[in-house]
PDB file of C-alpha atoms and ligand atoms in Angstrom:
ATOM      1  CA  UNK A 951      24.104   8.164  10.010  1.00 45.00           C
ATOM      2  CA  UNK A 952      21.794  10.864  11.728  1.00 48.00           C
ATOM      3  CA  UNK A 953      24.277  10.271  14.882  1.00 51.00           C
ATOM      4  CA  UNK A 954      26.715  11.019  13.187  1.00 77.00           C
ATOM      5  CA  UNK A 955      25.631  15.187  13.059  1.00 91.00           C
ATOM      6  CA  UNK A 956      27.728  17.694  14.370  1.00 96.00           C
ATOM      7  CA  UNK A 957      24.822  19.195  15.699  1.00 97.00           C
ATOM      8  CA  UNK A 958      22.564  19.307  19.421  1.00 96.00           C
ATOM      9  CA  UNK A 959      19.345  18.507  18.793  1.00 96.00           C
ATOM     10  CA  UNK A 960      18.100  20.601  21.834  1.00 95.00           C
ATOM     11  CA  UNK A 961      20.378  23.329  20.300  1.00 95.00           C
ATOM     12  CA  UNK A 962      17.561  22.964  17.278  1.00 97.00           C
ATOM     13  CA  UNK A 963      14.523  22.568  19.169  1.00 96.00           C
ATOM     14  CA  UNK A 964      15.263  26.043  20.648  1.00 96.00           C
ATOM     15  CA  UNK A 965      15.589  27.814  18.162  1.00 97.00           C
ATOM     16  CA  UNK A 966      12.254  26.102  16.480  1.00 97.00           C
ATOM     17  CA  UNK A 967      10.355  26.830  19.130  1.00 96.00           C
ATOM     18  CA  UNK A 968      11.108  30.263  18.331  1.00 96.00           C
ATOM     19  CA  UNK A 969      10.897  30.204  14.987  1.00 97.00           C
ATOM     20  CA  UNK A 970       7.496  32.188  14.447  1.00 97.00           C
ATOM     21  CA  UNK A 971       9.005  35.399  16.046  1.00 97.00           C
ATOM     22  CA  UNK A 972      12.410  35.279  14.073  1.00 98.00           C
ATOM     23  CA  UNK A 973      11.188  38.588  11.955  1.00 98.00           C
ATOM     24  CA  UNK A 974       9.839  40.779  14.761  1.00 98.00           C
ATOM     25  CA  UNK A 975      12.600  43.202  15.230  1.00 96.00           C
ATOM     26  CA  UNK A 976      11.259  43.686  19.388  1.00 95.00           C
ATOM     27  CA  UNK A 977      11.478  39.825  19.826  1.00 95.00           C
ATOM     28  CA  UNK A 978      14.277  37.696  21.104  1.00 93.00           C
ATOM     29  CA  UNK A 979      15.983  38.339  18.421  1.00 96.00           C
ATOM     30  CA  UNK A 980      16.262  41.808  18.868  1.00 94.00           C
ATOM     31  CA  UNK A 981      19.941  41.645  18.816  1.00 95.00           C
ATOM     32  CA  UNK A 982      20.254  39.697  15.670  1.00 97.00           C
ATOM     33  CA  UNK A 983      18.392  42.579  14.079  1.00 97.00           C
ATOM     34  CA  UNK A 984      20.151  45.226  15.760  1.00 96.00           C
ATOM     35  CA  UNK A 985      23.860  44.174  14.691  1.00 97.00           C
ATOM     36  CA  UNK A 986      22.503  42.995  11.216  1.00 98.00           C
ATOM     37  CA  UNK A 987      23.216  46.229   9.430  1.00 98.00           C
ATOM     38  CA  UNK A 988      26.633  46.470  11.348  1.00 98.00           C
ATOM     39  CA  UNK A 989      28.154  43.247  10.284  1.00 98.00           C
ATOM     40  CA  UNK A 990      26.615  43.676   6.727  1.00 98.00           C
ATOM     41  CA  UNK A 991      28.357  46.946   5.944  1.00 98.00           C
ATOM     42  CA  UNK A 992      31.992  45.592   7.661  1.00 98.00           C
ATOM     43  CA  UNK A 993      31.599  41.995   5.402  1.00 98.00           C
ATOM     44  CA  UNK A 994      30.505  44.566   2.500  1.00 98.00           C
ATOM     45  CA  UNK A 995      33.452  46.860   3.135  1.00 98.00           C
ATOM     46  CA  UNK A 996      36.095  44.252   2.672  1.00 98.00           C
ATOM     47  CA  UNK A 997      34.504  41.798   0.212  1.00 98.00           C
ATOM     48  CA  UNK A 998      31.912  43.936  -2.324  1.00 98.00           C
ATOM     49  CA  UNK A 999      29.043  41.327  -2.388  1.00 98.00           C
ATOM     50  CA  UNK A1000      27.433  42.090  -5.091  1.00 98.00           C
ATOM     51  CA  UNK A1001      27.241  39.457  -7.747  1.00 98.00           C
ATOM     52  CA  UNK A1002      29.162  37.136  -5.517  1.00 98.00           C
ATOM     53  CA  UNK A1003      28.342  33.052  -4.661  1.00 98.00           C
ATOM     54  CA  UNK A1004      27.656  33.327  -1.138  1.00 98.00           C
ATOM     55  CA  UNK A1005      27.303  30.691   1.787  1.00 99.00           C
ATOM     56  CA  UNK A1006      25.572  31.354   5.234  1.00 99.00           C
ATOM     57  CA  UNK A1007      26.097  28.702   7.831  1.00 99.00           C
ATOM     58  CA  UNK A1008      23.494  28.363  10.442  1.00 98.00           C
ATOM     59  CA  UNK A1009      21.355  31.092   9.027  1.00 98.00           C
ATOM     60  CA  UNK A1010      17.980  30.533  11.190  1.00 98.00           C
ATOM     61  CA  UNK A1011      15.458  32.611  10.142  1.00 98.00           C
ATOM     62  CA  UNK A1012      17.370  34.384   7.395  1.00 98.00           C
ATOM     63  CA  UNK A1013      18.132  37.983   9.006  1.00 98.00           C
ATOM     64  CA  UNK A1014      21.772  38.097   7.560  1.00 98.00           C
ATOM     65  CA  UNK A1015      20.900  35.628   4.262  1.00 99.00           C
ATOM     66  CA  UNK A1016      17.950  37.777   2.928  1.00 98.00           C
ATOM     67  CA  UNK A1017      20.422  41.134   3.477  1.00 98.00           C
ATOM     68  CA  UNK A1018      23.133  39.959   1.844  1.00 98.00           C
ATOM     69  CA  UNK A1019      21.172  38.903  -0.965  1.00 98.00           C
ATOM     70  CA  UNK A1020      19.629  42.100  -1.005  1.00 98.00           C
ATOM     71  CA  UNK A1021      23.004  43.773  -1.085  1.00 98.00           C
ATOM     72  CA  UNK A1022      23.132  42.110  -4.692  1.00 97.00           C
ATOM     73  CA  UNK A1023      24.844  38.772  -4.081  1.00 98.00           C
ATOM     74  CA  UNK A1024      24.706  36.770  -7.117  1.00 98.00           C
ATOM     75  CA  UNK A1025      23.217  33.945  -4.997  1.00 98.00           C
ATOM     76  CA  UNK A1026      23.106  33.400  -1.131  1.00 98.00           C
ATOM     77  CA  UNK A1027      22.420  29.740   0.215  1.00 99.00           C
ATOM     78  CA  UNK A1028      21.432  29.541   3.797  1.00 99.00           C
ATOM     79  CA  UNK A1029      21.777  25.842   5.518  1.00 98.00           C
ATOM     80  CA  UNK A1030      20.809  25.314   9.162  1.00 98.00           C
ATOM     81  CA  UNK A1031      20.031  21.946  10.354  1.00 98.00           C
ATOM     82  CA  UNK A1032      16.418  23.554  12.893  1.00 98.00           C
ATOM     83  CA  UNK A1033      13.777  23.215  10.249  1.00 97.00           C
ATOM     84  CA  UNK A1034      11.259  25.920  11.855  1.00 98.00           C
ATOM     85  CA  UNK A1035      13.562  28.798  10.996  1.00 98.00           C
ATOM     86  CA  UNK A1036      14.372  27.256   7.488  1.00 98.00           C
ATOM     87  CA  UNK A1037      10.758  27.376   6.895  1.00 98.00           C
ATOM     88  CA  UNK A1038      10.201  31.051   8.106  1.00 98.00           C
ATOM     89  CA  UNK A1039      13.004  32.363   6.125  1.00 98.00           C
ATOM     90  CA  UNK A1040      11.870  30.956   3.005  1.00 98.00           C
ATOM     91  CA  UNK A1041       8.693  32.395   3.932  1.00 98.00           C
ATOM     92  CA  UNK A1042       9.910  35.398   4.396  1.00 98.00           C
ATOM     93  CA  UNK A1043      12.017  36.004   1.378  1.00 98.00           C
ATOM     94  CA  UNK A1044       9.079  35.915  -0.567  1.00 98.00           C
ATOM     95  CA  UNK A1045       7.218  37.990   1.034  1.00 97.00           C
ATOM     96  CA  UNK A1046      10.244  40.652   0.493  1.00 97.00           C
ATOM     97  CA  UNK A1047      10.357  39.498  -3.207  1.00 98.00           C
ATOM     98  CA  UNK A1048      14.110  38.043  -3.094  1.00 98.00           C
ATOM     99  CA  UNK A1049      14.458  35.987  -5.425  1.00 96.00           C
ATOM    100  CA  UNK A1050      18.689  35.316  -5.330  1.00 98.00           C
ATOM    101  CA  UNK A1051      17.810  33.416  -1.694  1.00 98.00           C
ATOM    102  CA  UNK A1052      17.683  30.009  -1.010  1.00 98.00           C
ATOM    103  CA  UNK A1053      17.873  27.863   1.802  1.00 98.00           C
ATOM    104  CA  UNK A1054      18.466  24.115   2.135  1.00 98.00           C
ATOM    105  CA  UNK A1055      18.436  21.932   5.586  1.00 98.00           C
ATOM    106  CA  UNK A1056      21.622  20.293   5.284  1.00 98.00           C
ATOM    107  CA  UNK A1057      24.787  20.098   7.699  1.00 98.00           C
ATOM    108  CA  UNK A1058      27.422  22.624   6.786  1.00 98.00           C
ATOM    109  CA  UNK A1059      29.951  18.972   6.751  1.00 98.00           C
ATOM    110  CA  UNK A1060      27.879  17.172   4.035  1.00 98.00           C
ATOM    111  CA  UNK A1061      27.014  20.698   2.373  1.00 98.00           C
ATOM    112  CA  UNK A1062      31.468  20.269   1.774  1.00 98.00           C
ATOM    113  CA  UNK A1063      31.423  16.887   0.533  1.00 98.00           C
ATOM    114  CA  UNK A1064      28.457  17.935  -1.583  1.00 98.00           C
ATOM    115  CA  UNK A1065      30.017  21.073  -2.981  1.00 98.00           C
ATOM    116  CA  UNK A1066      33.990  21.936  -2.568  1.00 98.00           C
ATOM    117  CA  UNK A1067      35.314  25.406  -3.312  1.00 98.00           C
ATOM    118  CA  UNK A1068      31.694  26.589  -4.633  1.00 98.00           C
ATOM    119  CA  UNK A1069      31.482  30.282  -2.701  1.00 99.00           C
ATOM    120  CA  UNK A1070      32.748  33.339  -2.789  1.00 98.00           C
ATOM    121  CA  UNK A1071      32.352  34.257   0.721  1.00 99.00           C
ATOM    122  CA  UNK A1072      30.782  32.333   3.548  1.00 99.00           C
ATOM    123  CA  UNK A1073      29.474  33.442   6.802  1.00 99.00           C
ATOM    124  CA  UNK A1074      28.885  31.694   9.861  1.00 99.00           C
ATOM    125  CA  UNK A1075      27.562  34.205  12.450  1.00 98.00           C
ATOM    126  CA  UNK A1076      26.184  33.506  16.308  1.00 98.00           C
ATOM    127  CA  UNK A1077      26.204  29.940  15.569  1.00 98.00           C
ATOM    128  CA  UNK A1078      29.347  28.092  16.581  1.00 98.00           C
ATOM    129  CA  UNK A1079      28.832  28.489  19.887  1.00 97.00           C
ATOM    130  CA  UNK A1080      25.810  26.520  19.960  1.00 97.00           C
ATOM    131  CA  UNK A1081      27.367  23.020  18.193  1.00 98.00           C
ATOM    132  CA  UNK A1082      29.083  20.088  19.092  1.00 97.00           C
ATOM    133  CA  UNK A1083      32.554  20.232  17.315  1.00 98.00           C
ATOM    134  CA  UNK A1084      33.175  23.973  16.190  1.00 98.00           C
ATOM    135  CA  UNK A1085      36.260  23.340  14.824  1.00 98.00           C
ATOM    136  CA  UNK A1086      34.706  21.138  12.620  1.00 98.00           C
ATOM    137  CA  UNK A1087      32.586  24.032  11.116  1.00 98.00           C
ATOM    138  CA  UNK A1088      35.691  25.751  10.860  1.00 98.00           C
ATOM    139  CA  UNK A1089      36.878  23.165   8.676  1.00 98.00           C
ATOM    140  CA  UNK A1090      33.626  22.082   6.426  1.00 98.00           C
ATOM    141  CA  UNK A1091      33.574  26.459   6.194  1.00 98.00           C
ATOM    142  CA  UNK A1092      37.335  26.443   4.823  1.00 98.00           C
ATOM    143  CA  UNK A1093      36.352  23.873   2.184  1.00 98.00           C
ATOM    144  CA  UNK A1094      33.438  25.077   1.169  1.00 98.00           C
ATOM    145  CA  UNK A1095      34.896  28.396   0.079  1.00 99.00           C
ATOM    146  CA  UNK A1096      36.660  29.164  -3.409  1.00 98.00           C
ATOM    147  CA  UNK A1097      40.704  29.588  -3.197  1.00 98.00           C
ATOM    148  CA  UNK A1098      41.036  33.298  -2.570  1.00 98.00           C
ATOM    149  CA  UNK A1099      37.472  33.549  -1.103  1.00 98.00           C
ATOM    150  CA  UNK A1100      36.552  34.826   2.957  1.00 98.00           C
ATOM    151  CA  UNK A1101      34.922  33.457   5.598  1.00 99.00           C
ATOM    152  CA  UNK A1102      33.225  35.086   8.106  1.00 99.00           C
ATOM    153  CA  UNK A1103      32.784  34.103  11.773  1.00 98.00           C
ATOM    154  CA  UNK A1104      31.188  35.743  14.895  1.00 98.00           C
ATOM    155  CA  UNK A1105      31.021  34.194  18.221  1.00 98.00           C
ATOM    156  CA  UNK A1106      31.012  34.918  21.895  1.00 97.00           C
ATOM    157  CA  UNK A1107      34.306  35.057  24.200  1.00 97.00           C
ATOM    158  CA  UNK A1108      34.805  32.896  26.823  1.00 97.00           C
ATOM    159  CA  UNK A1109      35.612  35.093  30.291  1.00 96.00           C
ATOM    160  CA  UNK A1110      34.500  36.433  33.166  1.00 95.00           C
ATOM    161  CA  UNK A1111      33.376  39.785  31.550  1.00 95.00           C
ATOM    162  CA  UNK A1112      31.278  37.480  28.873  1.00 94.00           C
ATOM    163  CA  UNK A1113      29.803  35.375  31.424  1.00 94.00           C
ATOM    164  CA  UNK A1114      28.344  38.554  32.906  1.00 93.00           C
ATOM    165  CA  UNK A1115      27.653  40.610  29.545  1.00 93.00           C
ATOM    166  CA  UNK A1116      26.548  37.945  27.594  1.00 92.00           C
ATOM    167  CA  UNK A1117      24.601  35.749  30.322  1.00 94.00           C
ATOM    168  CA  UNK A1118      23.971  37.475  33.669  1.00 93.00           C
ATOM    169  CA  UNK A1119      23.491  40.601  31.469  1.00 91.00           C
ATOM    170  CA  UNK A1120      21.736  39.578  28.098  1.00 93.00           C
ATOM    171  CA  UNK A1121      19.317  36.693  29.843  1.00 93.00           C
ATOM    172  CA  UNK A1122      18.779  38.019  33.485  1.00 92.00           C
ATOM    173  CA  UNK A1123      18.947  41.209  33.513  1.00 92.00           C
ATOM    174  CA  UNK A1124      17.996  43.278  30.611  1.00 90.00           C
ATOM    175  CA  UNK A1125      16.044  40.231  29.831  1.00 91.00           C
ATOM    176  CA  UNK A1126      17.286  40.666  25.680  1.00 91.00           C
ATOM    177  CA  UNK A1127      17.446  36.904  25.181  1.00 93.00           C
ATOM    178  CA  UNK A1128      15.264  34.053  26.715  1.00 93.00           C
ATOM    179  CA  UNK A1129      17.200  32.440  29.739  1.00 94.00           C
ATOM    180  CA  UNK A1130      19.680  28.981  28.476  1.00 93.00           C
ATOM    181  CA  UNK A1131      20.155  30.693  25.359  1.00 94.00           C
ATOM    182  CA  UNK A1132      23.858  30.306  25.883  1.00 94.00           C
ATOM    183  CA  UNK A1133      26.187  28.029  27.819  1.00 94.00           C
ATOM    184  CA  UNK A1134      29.230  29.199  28.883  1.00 96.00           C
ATOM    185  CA  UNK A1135      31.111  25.994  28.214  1.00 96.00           C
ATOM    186  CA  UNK A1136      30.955  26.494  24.804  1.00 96.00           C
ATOM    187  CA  UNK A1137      31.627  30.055  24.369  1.00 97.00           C
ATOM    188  CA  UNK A1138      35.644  29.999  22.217  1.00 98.00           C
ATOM    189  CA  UNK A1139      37.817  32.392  23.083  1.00 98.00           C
ATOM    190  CA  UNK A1140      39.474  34.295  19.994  1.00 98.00           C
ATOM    191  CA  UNK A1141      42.659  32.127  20.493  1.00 98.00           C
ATOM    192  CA  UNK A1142      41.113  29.022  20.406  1.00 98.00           C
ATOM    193  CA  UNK A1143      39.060  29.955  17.105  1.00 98.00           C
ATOM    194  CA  UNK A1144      42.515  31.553  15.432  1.00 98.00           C
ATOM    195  CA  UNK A1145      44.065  28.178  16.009  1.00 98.00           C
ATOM    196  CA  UNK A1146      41.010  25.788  14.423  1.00 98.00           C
ATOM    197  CA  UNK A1147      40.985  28.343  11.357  1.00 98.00           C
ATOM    198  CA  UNK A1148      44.662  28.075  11.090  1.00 98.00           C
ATOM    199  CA  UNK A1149      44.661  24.564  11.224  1.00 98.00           C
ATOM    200  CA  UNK A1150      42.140  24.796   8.475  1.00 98.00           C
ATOM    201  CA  UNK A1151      44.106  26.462   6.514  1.00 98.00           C
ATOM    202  CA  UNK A1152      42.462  29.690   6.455  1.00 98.00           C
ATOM    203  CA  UNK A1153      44.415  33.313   7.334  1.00 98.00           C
ATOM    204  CA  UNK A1154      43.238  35.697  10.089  1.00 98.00           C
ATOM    205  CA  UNK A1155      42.788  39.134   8.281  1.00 98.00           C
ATOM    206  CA  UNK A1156      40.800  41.086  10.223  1.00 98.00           C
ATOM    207  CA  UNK A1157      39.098  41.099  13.882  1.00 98.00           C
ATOM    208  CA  UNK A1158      36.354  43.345  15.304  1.00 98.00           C
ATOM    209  CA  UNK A1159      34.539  43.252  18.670  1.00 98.00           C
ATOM    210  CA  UNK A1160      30.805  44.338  19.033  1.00 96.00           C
ATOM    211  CA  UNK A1161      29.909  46.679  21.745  1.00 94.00           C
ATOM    212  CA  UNK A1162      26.215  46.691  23.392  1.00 92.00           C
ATOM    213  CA  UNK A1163      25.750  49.881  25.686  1.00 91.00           C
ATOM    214  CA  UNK A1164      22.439  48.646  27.732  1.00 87.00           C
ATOM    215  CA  UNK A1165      21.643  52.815  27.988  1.00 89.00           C
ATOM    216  CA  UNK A1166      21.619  53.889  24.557  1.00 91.00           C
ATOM    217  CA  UNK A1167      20.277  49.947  23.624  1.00 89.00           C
ATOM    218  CA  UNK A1168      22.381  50.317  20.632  1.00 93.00           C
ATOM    219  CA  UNK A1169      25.508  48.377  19.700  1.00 96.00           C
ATOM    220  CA  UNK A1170      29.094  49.269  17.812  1.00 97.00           C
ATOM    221  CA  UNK A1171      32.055  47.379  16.093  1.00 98.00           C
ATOM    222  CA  UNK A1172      34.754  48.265  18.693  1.00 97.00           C
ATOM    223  CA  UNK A1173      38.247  47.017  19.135  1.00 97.00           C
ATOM    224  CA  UNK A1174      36.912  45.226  21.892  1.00 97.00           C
ATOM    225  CA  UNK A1175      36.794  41.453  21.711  1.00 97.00           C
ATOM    226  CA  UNK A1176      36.304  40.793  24.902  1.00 97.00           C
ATOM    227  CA  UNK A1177      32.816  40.095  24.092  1.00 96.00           C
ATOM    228  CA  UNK A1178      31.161  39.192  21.273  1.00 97.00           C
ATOM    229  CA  UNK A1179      33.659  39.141  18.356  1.00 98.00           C
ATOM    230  CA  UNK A1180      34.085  38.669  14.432  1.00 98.00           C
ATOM    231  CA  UNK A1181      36.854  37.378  12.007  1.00 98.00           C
ATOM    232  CA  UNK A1182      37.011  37.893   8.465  1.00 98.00           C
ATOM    233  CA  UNK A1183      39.726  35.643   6.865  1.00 98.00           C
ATOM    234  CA  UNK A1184      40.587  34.220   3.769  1.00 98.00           C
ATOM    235  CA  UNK A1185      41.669  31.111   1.687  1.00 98.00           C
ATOM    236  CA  UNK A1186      45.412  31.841   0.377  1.00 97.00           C
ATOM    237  CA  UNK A1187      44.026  31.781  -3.450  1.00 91.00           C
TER     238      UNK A1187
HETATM  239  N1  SAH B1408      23.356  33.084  11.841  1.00 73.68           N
HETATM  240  C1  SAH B1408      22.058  33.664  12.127  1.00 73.68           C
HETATM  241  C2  SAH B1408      21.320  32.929  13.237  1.00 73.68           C
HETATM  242  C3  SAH B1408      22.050  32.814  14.562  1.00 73.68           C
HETATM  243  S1  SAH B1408      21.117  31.871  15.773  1.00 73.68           S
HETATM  244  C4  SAH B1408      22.247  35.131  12.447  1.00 73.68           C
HETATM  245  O1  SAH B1408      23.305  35.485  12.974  1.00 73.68           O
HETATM  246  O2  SAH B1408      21.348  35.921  12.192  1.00 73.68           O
HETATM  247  C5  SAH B1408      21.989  30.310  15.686  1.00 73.68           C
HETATM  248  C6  SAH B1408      21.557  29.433  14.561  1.00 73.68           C
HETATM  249  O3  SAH B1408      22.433  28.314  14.481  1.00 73.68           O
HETATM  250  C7  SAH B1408      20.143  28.840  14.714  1.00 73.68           C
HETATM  251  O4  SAH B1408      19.392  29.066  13.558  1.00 73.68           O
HETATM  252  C8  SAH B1408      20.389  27.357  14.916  1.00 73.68           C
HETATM  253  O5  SAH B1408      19.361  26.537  14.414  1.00 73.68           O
HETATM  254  C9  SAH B1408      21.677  27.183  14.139  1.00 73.68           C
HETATM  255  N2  SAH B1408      22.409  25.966  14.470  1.00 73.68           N
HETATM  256  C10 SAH B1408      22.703  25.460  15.690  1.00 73.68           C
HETATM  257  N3  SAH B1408      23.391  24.322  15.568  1.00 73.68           N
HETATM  258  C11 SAH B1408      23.556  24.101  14.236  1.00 73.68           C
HETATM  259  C12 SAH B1408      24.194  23.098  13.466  1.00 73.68           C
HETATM  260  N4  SAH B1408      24.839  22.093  14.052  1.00 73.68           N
HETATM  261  N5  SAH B1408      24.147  23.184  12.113  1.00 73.68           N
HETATM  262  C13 SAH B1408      23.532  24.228  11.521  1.00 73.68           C
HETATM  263  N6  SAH B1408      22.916  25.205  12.197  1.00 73.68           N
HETATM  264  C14 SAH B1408      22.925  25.151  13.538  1.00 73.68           C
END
């Protein structure tokens, strides 16, 4: 049934390749480590995770996984279907000593038939953007999550202004993420993703946009979405 995956396999091998640099804070994933502490504290702020059952959806190397857990989460799982990353996190959490960490590689869909209304709060950050059927996610996400839980998502925008922040910008000029990191195609506009978690059943209770100012190098939650955005929303309980 491997076909069956919502997933792109060169989507994985990417982000494999990269794997052994997931943890160096001037790498590639500079910008995961940068707006780690930012989306931490705002998922913190509305949800207190401490001693909660939490979920993170195409977690890579761990960067948001091995926080929240450190924040006091109960438990954090962290599935991604690139098996590099899996590897490092898992690596990495013990090296930190975090113990209430683990992470499986299994698709967020089979993860739902596996284990219905199991979380407290799941996140699915930077990752939607790089799959097949998104609003699938959306869906396995929304069942995955307890009645009266949150879900987390974070994604690009798809305009003009993205194409050149996120693209022009982030790949060939300031040169913050390897080149074919994103496609534009797939980049959801905040519409698009309102409607698939709506469908899902989930309700829209807060939206944030994240601001990068290329002089400072440091980014912000903003009101503007125009960008790279976040929703927080929750199952009716
Ligand atoms: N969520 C993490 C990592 C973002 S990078 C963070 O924000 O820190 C995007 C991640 O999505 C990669 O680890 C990649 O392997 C994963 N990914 C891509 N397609 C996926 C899929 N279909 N299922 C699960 N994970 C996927």
């Amino acid at each position: 049934m491997r076909a069956m995956i919502n997933a792109d396999p060169q989507e994985l091998a990417k982000f494999s390749e990269l794997a052994h640099r997931w943890w160096d804070p001037e790498s590639e994933f500079r910008p995961l480590h940068q707006i780690n502490p930012l989306r931490l504290q705002w998922i913190d702020s509305l949800v207190p995770l401490a001693n909660k059952q939490l979920l993170d959806v195409g977690c890579g190397g761990g960067i948001l996984s091995e926080a929240m857990a450190q924040r006091g989460a109960a438990q954090v799982l962290g599935i991604d279907l690139a098996v590099k990353p899996l590897k490092v996190a898992q690596l990495h959490a013990l090296e930190s000593g975090v113990h209430n960490v683990d992470y499986r590689e299994i698709a967020v869909e089979a993860l739902a038939a596996e284990r219905p209304a199991s979380f407290d709060v799941v996140t699915c950050m930077e990752m939607l953007e790089h799959v097949p059927a998104p609003e699938s996610v959306v869906r396995a996400c929304t069942t995955l999550v307890k009645p009266g839980g949150w879900v987390f998502f974070s994604t690009l925008n798809r305009n003009a202004k993205a194409f050149l922040l996120a693209i022009v910008g982030a790949e060939y000029v300031l040169k913050l993420l390897p080149r074919g990191t994103h496609e534009y195609e797939k980049f959801i506009r905040p519409s698009e993703l309102a409607r698939w978690c709506r469908d899902a059943g989930l309700e829209l209770q807060r939206t944030r946009g994240l601001e990068y100012n290329p002089f400072t190098r440091h980014y912000a939650l903003s009101n503007d979405t125009s960008v790279n955005y976040l929703f927080a929303l929750r199952k009716p309980g």
